[in-house]
Coordinates of C-alpha atoms in Angstrom, one line a residue:
X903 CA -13.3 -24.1 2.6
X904 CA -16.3 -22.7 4.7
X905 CA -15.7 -18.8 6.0
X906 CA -16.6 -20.8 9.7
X907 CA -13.3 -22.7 9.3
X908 CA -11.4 -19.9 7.9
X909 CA -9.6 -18.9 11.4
X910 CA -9.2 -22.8 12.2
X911 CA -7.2 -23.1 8.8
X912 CA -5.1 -20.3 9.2
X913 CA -3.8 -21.2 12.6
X914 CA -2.7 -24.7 11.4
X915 CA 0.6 -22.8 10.3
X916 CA 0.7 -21.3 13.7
X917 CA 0.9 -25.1 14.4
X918 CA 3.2 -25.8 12.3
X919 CA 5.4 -23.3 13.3
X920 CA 5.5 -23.9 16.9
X921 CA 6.5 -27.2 16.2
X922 CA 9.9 -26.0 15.7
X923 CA 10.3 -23.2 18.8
X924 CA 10.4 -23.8 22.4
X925 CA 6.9 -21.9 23.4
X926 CA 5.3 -21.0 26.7
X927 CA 1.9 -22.6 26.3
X928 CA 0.3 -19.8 27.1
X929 CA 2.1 -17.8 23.8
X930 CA -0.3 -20.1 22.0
X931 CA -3.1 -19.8 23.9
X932 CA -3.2 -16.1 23.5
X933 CA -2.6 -16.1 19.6
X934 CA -5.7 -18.9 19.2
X935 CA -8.3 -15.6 19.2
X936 CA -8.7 -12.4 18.4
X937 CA -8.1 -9.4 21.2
X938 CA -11.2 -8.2 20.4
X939 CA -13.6 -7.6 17.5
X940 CA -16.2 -4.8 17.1
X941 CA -19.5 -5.7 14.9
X942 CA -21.5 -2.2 14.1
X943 CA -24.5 -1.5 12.2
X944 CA -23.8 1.7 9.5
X945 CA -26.4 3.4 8.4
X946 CA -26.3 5.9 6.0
X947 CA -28.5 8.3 3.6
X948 CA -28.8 7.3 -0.2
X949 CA -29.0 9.6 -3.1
X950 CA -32.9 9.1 -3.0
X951 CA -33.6 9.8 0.2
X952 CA -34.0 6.6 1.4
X953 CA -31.5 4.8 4.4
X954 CA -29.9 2.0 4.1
X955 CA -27.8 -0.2 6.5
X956 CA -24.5 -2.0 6.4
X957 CA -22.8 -4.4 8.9
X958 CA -19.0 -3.6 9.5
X959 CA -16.5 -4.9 11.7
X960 CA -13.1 -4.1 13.3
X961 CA -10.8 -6.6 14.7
X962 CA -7.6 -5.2 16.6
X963 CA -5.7 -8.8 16.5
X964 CA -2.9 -8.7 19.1
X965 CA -1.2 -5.7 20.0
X966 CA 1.9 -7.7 22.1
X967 CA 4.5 -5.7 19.2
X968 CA 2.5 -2.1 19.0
X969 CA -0.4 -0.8 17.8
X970 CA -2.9 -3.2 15.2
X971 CA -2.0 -2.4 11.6
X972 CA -4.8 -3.6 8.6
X973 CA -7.0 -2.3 5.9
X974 CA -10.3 -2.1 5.3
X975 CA -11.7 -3.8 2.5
X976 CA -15.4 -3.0 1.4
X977 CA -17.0 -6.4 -0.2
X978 CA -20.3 -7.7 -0.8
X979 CA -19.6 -11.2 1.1
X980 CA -17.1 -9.7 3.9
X981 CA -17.7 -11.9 7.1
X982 CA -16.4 -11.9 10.4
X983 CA -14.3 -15.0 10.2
X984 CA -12.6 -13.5 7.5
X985 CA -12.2 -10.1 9.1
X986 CA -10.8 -12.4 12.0
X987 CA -8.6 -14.2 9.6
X988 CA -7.0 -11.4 7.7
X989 CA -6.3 -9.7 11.1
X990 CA -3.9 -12.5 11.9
X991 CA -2.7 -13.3 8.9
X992 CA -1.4 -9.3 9.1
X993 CA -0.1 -9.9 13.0
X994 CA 2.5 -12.3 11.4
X995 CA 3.2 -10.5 8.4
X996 CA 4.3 -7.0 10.7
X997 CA 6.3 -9.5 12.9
X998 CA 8.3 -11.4 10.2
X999 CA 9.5 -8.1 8.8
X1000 CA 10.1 -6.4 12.3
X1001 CA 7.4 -4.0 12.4
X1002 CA 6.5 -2.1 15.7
X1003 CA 3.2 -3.6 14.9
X1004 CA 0.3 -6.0 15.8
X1005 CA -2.2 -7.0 13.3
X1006 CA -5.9 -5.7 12.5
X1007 CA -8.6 -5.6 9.9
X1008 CA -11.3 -4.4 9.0
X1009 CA -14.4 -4.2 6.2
X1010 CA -17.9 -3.4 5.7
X1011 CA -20.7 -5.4 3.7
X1012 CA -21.2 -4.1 0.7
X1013 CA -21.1 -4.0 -3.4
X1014 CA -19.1 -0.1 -3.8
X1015 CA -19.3 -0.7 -7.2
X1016 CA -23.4 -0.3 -6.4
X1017 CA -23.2 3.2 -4.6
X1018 CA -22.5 6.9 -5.9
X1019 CA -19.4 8.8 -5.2
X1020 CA -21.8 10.6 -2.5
X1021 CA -23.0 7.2 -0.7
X1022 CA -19.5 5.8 -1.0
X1023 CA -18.3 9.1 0.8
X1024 CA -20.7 9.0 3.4
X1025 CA -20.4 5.2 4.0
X1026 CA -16.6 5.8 4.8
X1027 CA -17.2 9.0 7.0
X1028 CA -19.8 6.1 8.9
X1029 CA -17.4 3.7 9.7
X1030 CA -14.5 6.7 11.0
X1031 CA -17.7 7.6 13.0
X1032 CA -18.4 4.5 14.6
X1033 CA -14.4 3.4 15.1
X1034 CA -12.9 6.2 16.2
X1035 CA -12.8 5.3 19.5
X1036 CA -11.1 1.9 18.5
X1037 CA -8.6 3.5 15.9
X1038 CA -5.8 5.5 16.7
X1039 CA -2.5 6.6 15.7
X1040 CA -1.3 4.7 18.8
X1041 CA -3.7 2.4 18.5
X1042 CA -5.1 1.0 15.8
X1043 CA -3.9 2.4 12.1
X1044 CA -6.4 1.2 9.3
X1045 CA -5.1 1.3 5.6
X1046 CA -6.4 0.6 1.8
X1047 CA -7.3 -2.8 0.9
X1048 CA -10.0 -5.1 -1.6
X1049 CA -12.5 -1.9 -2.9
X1050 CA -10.9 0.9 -0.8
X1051 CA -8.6 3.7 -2.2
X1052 CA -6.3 6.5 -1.2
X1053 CA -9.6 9.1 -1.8
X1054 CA -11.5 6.7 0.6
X1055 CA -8.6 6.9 3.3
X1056 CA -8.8 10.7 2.5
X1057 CA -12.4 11.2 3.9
X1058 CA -11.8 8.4 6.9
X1059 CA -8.9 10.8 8.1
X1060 CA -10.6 13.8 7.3
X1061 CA -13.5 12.6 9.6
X1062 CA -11.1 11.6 12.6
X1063 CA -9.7 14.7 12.2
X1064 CA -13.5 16.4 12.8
X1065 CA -13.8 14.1 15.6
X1066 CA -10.7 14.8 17.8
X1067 CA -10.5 18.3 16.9
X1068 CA -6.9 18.5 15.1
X1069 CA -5.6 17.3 12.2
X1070 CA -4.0 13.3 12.9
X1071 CA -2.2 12.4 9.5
X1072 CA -0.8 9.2 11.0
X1073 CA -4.7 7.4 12.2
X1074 CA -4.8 6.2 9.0
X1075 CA -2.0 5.4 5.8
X1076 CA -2.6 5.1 1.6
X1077 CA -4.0 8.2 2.2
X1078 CA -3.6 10.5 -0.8
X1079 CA 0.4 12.3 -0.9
X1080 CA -1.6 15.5 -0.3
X1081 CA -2.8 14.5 3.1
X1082 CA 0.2 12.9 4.1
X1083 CA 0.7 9.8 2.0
X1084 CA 3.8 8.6 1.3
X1085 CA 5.5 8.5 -2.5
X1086 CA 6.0 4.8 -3.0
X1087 CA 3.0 3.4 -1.3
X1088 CA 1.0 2.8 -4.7
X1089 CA 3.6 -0.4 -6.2
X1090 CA 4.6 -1.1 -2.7
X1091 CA 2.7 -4.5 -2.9
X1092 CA 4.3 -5.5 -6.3
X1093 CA 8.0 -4.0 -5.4
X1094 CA 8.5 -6.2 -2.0
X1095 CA 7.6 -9.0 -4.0
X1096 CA 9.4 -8.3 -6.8
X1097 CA 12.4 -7.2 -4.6
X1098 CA 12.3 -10.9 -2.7
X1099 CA 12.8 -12.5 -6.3
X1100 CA 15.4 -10.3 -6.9
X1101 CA 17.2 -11.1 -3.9
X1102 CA 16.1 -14.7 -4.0
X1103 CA 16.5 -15.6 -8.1
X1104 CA 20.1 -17.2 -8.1
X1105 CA 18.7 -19.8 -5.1
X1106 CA 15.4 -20.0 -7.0
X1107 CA 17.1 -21.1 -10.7
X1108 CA 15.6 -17.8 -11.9
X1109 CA 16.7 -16.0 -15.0
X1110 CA 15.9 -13.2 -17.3
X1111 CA 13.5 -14.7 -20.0
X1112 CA 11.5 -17.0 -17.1
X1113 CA 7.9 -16.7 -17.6
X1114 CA 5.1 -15.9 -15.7
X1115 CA 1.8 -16.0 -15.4
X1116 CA -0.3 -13.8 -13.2
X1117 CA -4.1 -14.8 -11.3
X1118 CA -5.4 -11.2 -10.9
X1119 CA -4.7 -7.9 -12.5
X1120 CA -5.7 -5.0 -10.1
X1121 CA -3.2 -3.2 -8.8
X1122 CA -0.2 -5.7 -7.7
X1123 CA -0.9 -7.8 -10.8
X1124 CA -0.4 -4.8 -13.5
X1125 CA 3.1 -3.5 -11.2
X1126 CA 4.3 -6.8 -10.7
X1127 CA 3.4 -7.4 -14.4
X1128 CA 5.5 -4.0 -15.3
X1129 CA 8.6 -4.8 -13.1
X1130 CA 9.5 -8.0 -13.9
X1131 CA 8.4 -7.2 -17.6
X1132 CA 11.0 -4.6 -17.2
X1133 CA 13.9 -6.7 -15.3
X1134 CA 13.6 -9.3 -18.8
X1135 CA 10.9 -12.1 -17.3
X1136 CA 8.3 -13.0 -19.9
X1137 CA 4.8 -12.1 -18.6
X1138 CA 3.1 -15.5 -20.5
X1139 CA -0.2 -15.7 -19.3
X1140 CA -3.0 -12.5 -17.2
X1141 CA -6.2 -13.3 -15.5
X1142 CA -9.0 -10.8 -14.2
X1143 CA -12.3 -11.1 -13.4
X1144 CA -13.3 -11.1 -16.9
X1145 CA -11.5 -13.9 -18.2
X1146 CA -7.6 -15.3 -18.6
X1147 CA -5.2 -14.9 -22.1
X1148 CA -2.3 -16.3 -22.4
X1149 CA 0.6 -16.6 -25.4
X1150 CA 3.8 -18.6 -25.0
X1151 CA 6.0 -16.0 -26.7
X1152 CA 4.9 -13.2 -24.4
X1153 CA 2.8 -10.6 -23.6
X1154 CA 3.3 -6.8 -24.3
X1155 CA 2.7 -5.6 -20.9
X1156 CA 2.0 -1.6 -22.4
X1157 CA -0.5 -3.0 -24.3
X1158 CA -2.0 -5.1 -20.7
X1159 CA -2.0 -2.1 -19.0
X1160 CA -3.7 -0.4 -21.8
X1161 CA -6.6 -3.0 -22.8
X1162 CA -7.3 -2.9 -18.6
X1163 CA -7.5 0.6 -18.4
X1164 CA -10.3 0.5 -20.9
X1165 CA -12.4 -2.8 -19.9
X1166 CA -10.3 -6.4 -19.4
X1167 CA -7.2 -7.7 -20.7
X1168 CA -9.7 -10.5 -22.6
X1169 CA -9.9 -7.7 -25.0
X1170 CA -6.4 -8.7 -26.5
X1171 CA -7.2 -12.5 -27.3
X1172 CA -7.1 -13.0 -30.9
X1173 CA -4.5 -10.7 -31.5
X1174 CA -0.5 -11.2 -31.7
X1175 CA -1.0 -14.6 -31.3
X1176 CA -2.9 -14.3 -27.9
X1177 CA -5.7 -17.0 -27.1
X1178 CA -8.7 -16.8 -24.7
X1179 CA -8.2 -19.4 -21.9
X1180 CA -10.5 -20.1 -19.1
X1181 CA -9.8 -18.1 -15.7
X1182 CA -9.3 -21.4 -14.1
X1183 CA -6.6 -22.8 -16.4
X1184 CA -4.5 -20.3 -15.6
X1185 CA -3.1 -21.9 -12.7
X1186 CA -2.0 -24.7 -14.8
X1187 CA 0.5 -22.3 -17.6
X1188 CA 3.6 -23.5 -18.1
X1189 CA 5.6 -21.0 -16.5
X1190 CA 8.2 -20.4 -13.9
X1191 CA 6.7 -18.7 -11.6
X1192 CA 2.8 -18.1 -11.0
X1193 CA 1.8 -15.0 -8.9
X1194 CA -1.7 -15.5 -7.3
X1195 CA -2.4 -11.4 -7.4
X1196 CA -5.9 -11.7 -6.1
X1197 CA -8.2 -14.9 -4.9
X1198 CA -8.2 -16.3 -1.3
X1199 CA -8.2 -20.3 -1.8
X1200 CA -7.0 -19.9 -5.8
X1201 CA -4.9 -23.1 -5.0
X1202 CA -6.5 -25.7 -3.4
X1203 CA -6.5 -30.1 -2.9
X1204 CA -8.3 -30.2 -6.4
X1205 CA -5.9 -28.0 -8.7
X1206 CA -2.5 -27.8 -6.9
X1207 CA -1.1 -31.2 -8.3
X1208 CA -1.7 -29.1 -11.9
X1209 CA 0.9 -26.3 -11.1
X1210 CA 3.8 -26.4 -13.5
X1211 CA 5.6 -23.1 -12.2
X1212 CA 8.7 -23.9 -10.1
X1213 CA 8.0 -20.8 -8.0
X1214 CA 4.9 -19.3 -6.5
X1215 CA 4.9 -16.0 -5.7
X1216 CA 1.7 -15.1 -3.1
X1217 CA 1.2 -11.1 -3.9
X1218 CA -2.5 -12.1 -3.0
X1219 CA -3.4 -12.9 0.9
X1220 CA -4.2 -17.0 1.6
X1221 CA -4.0 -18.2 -2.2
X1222 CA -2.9 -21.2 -1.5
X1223 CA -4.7 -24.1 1.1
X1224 CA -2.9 -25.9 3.6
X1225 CA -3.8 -29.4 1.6
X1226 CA -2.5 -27.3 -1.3
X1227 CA 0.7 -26.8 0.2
X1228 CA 1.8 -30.4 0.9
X1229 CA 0.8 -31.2 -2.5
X1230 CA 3.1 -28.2 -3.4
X1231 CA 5.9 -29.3 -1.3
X1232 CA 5.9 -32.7 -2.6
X1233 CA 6.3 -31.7 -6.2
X1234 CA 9.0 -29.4 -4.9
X1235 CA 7.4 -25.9 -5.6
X1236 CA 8.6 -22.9 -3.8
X1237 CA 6.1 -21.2 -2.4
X1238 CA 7.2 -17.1 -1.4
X1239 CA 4.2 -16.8 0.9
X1240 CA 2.3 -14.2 1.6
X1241 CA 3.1 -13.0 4.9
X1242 CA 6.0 -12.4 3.1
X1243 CA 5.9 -12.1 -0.3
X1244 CA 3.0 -9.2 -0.1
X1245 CA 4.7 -7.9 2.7
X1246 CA 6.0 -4.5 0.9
X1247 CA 2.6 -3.0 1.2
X1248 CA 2.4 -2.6 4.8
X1249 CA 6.4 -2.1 5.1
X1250 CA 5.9 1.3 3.4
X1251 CA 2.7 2.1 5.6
X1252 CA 4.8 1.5 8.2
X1253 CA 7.3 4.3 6.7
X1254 CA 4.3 6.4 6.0
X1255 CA 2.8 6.3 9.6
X1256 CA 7.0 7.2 10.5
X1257 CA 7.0 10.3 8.3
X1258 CA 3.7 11.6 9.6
X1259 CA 4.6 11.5 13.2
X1260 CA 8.3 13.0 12.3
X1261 CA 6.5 15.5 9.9
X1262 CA 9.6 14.8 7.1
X1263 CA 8.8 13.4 4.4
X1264 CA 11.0 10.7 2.0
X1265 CA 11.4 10.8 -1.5
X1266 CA 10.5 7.7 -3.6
X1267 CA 13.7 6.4 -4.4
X1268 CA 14.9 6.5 -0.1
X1269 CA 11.4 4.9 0.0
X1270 CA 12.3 2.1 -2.2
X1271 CA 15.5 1.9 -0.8
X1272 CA 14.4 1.2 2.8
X1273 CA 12.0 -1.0 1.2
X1274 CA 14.3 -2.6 -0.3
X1275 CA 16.9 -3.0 2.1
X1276 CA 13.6 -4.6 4.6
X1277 CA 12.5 -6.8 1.8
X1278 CA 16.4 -8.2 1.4
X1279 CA 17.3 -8.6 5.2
X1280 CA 13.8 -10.5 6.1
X1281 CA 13.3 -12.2 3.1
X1282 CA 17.2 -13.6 3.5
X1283 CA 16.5 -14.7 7.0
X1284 CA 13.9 -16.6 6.2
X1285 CA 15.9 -18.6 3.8
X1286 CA 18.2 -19.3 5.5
X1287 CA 15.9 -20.2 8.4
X1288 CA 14.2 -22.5 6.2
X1289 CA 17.6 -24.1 4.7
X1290 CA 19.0 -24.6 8.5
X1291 CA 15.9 -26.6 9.0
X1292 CA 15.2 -28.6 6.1
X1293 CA 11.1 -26.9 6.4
X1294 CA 9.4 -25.0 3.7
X1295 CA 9.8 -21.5 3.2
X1296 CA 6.1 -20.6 4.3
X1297 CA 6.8 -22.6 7.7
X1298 CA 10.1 -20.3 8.2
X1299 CA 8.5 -17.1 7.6
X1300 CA 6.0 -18.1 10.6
X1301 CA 8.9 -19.5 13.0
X1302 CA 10.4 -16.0 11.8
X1303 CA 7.2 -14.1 13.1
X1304 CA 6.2 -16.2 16.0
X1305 CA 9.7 -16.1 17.4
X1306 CA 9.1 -12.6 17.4
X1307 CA 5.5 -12.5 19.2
X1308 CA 6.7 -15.3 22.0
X1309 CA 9.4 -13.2 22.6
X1310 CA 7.3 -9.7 23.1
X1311 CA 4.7 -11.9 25.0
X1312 CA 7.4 -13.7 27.1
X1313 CA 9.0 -9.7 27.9
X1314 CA 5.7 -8.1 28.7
X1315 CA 5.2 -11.0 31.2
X1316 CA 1.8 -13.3 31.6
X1317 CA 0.2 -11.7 34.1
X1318 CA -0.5 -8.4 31.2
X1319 CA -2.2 -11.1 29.3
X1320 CA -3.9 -13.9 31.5
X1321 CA -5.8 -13.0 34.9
X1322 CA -6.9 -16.4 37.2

């Protein structure tokens, strides 16, 4: 798939979805585009002296629900389409779990891993400086996402902050628990899926002892890794960018964490019985469930008839193709998608965002207790929603969400939207 048919793809579950509602025309219409995207050039002052420039973008989604809600990912081969993309994928995912929210996104063009802690520093305070009249605690609330951390959100607060004149925790969220983050937000990916499973395993035929294997092992891959190690699933088989191992009697997820901490988890193969396998053969483990953690497109028309796992848990953001998922549904894999299943991160932005504008903060178990409770309620209806209907669990969650949308659209009334 081409990043020009990105948005085109996407939308086919919009589609799909609509199929099965009674829409206004016009509820489609609106959700075919973006409300508006800003393209801006940052340039910024290198550690020699020289300047250097970096496209970035912004994309406020649809705002029908409340203010956009995204991160900001920094990545060499970011595009607009995919800014685009992402911002809608995140308008469905804050309506299927009943977020005041609309969706957004954001990223700028580049390699961080190239640039000192100094560049990186002043290439965020650039972007706060040339969005800050699109962002907005009432407006437009960026968050962490590929490349960007809680220090990162630090310094893009810190700069709004500069710009308006007084301190505005809630602009921004994953920012560090110092400036006003919130306990619970760095698992929060990993936990809401782990929590649907939970709540899901007895429909799913899932037991303690399943195994799993896991595509990606950042930050949801390693928690996802450590709580269903933890609840008595087998972790079987661990990808990252450096290569795949897998062993059919298990992984020690201590020792995981600890061989990525110092380099790759490719560091383990040939030890405890654990063999080297080829990043793309990991999609292919026998295992119960497979947790795409970290590519767009990881399934697609060529691999998906080689998935074994009866479950597919998307902690990742568009894993799995739309050709993909018919060959999926025919074998009868269950696919927890995304707009779902990674659902939990912006949940507890959302609760972040809350305690900054109450200025009360939670502790992390009444965190993970309203995540919990969010994750259970949504991640219920949509089963159900998808039983009633004889349709696949990714087509529910978007009848969920868009049932949601038409109905704010349909409220606010056309004439807010459409002029003649």
């Amino acid at each position: 798939m081409t990043d020009a048919t990105m948005l085109d793809q996407a939308l086919t579950r919009l589609d799909e979805a609509a199929a099965h509602l009674h829409l206004d025309g016009d509820v489609l219409e609106k959700l075919k585009y973006p409300r508006e995207t800003t393209k801006v050039r940052l340039m910024i002052r290198m550690d020699d002296g020289s300047r250097k420039s970096f496209m970035a973008w912004r994309c406020r989604y649809d705002d029908t629900r409340g203010p956009t809600k995204g991160g900001i990912r920094f990545h060499p081969d970011s595009t607009i389409e995919e800014v685009e993309t992402l911002a809608f994928w995140m308008t469905m995912k804050c309506a299927v779990m009943n977020l005041p929210y609309g969706g957004g996104k954001g990223a700028v063009r580049v390699d961080p891993h190239s640039l000192s802690k100094a560049e990186l520093e002043r290439l965020s305070r650039a972007y706060m400086q040339a969005f800050s009249k699109i962002v907005g605690p009432d407006r437009d609330i960026p968050a962490p996402d590929v490349y960007t951390n809680s220090m990162i959100m630090g310094w893009m607060a810190d700069e709004y902050a500069s710009i308006v004149g007084q301190s505005t925790p809630a602009v921004i969220t994953g920012k560090p628990i110092s400036l006003g983050g919130s306990l619970g937000r760095d698992d929060a990916t990993a936990r809401g899926g782990y929590y649907l499973v939970r709540n899901l395993a007895s429909e799913l035929g899932l037991t303690p002892g399943a195994r799993v294997a896991i595509q990606g092992f950042g930050n949801a891959g390693q928690h996802i890794a450590s709580l269903l190690g933890a609840d008595g699933y087998k972790i079987v088989a661990v990808s990252d960018s450096k290569g795949a191992i897998h062993n059919d009697a298990g992984l020690d997820v201590a020792k995981l964490l600890a061989a990525k901490k110092t380099g790759s988890v490719l560091q383990l193969a040939g030890t405890d019985g654990i063999k080297a396998i080829d990043a793309d053969q990991i999609t292919a483990v026998d295992c119960e469930i497979l947790v795409p953690a970290a590519l767009e497109d990881l399934i697609h028309k060529d691999n998906a008839a080689d998935i074994k796992a009866r479950v597919v848990l998307e902690l990742a953001n568009g894993p799995i193709t739309p050709e993909a998922d018919v060959i999926l549904a025919e074998k009868n894999v269950v696919v927890l998608p995304d707009i779902l299943a990674n659902a939990g991160g912006v949940t507890v932005s959302y609760f972040e965002w809350v305690q900054n504008r109450q200025g009360y903060y939670w502790t992390a178990e009444e965190v993970r207790s309203r995540l919990q409770e969010t994750m259970d309620r949504e991640g219920r209806a949509v089963w159900n929603l998808a039983q009633d209907r004889g349709i696949t669990i990714r087509s529910a969650a978007y009848v969920h969400a868009l049932a949601r949308v038409a109905g704010a659209i349909e409220a606010h009334g056309t004439q807010k939207f459409f002029t003649s």
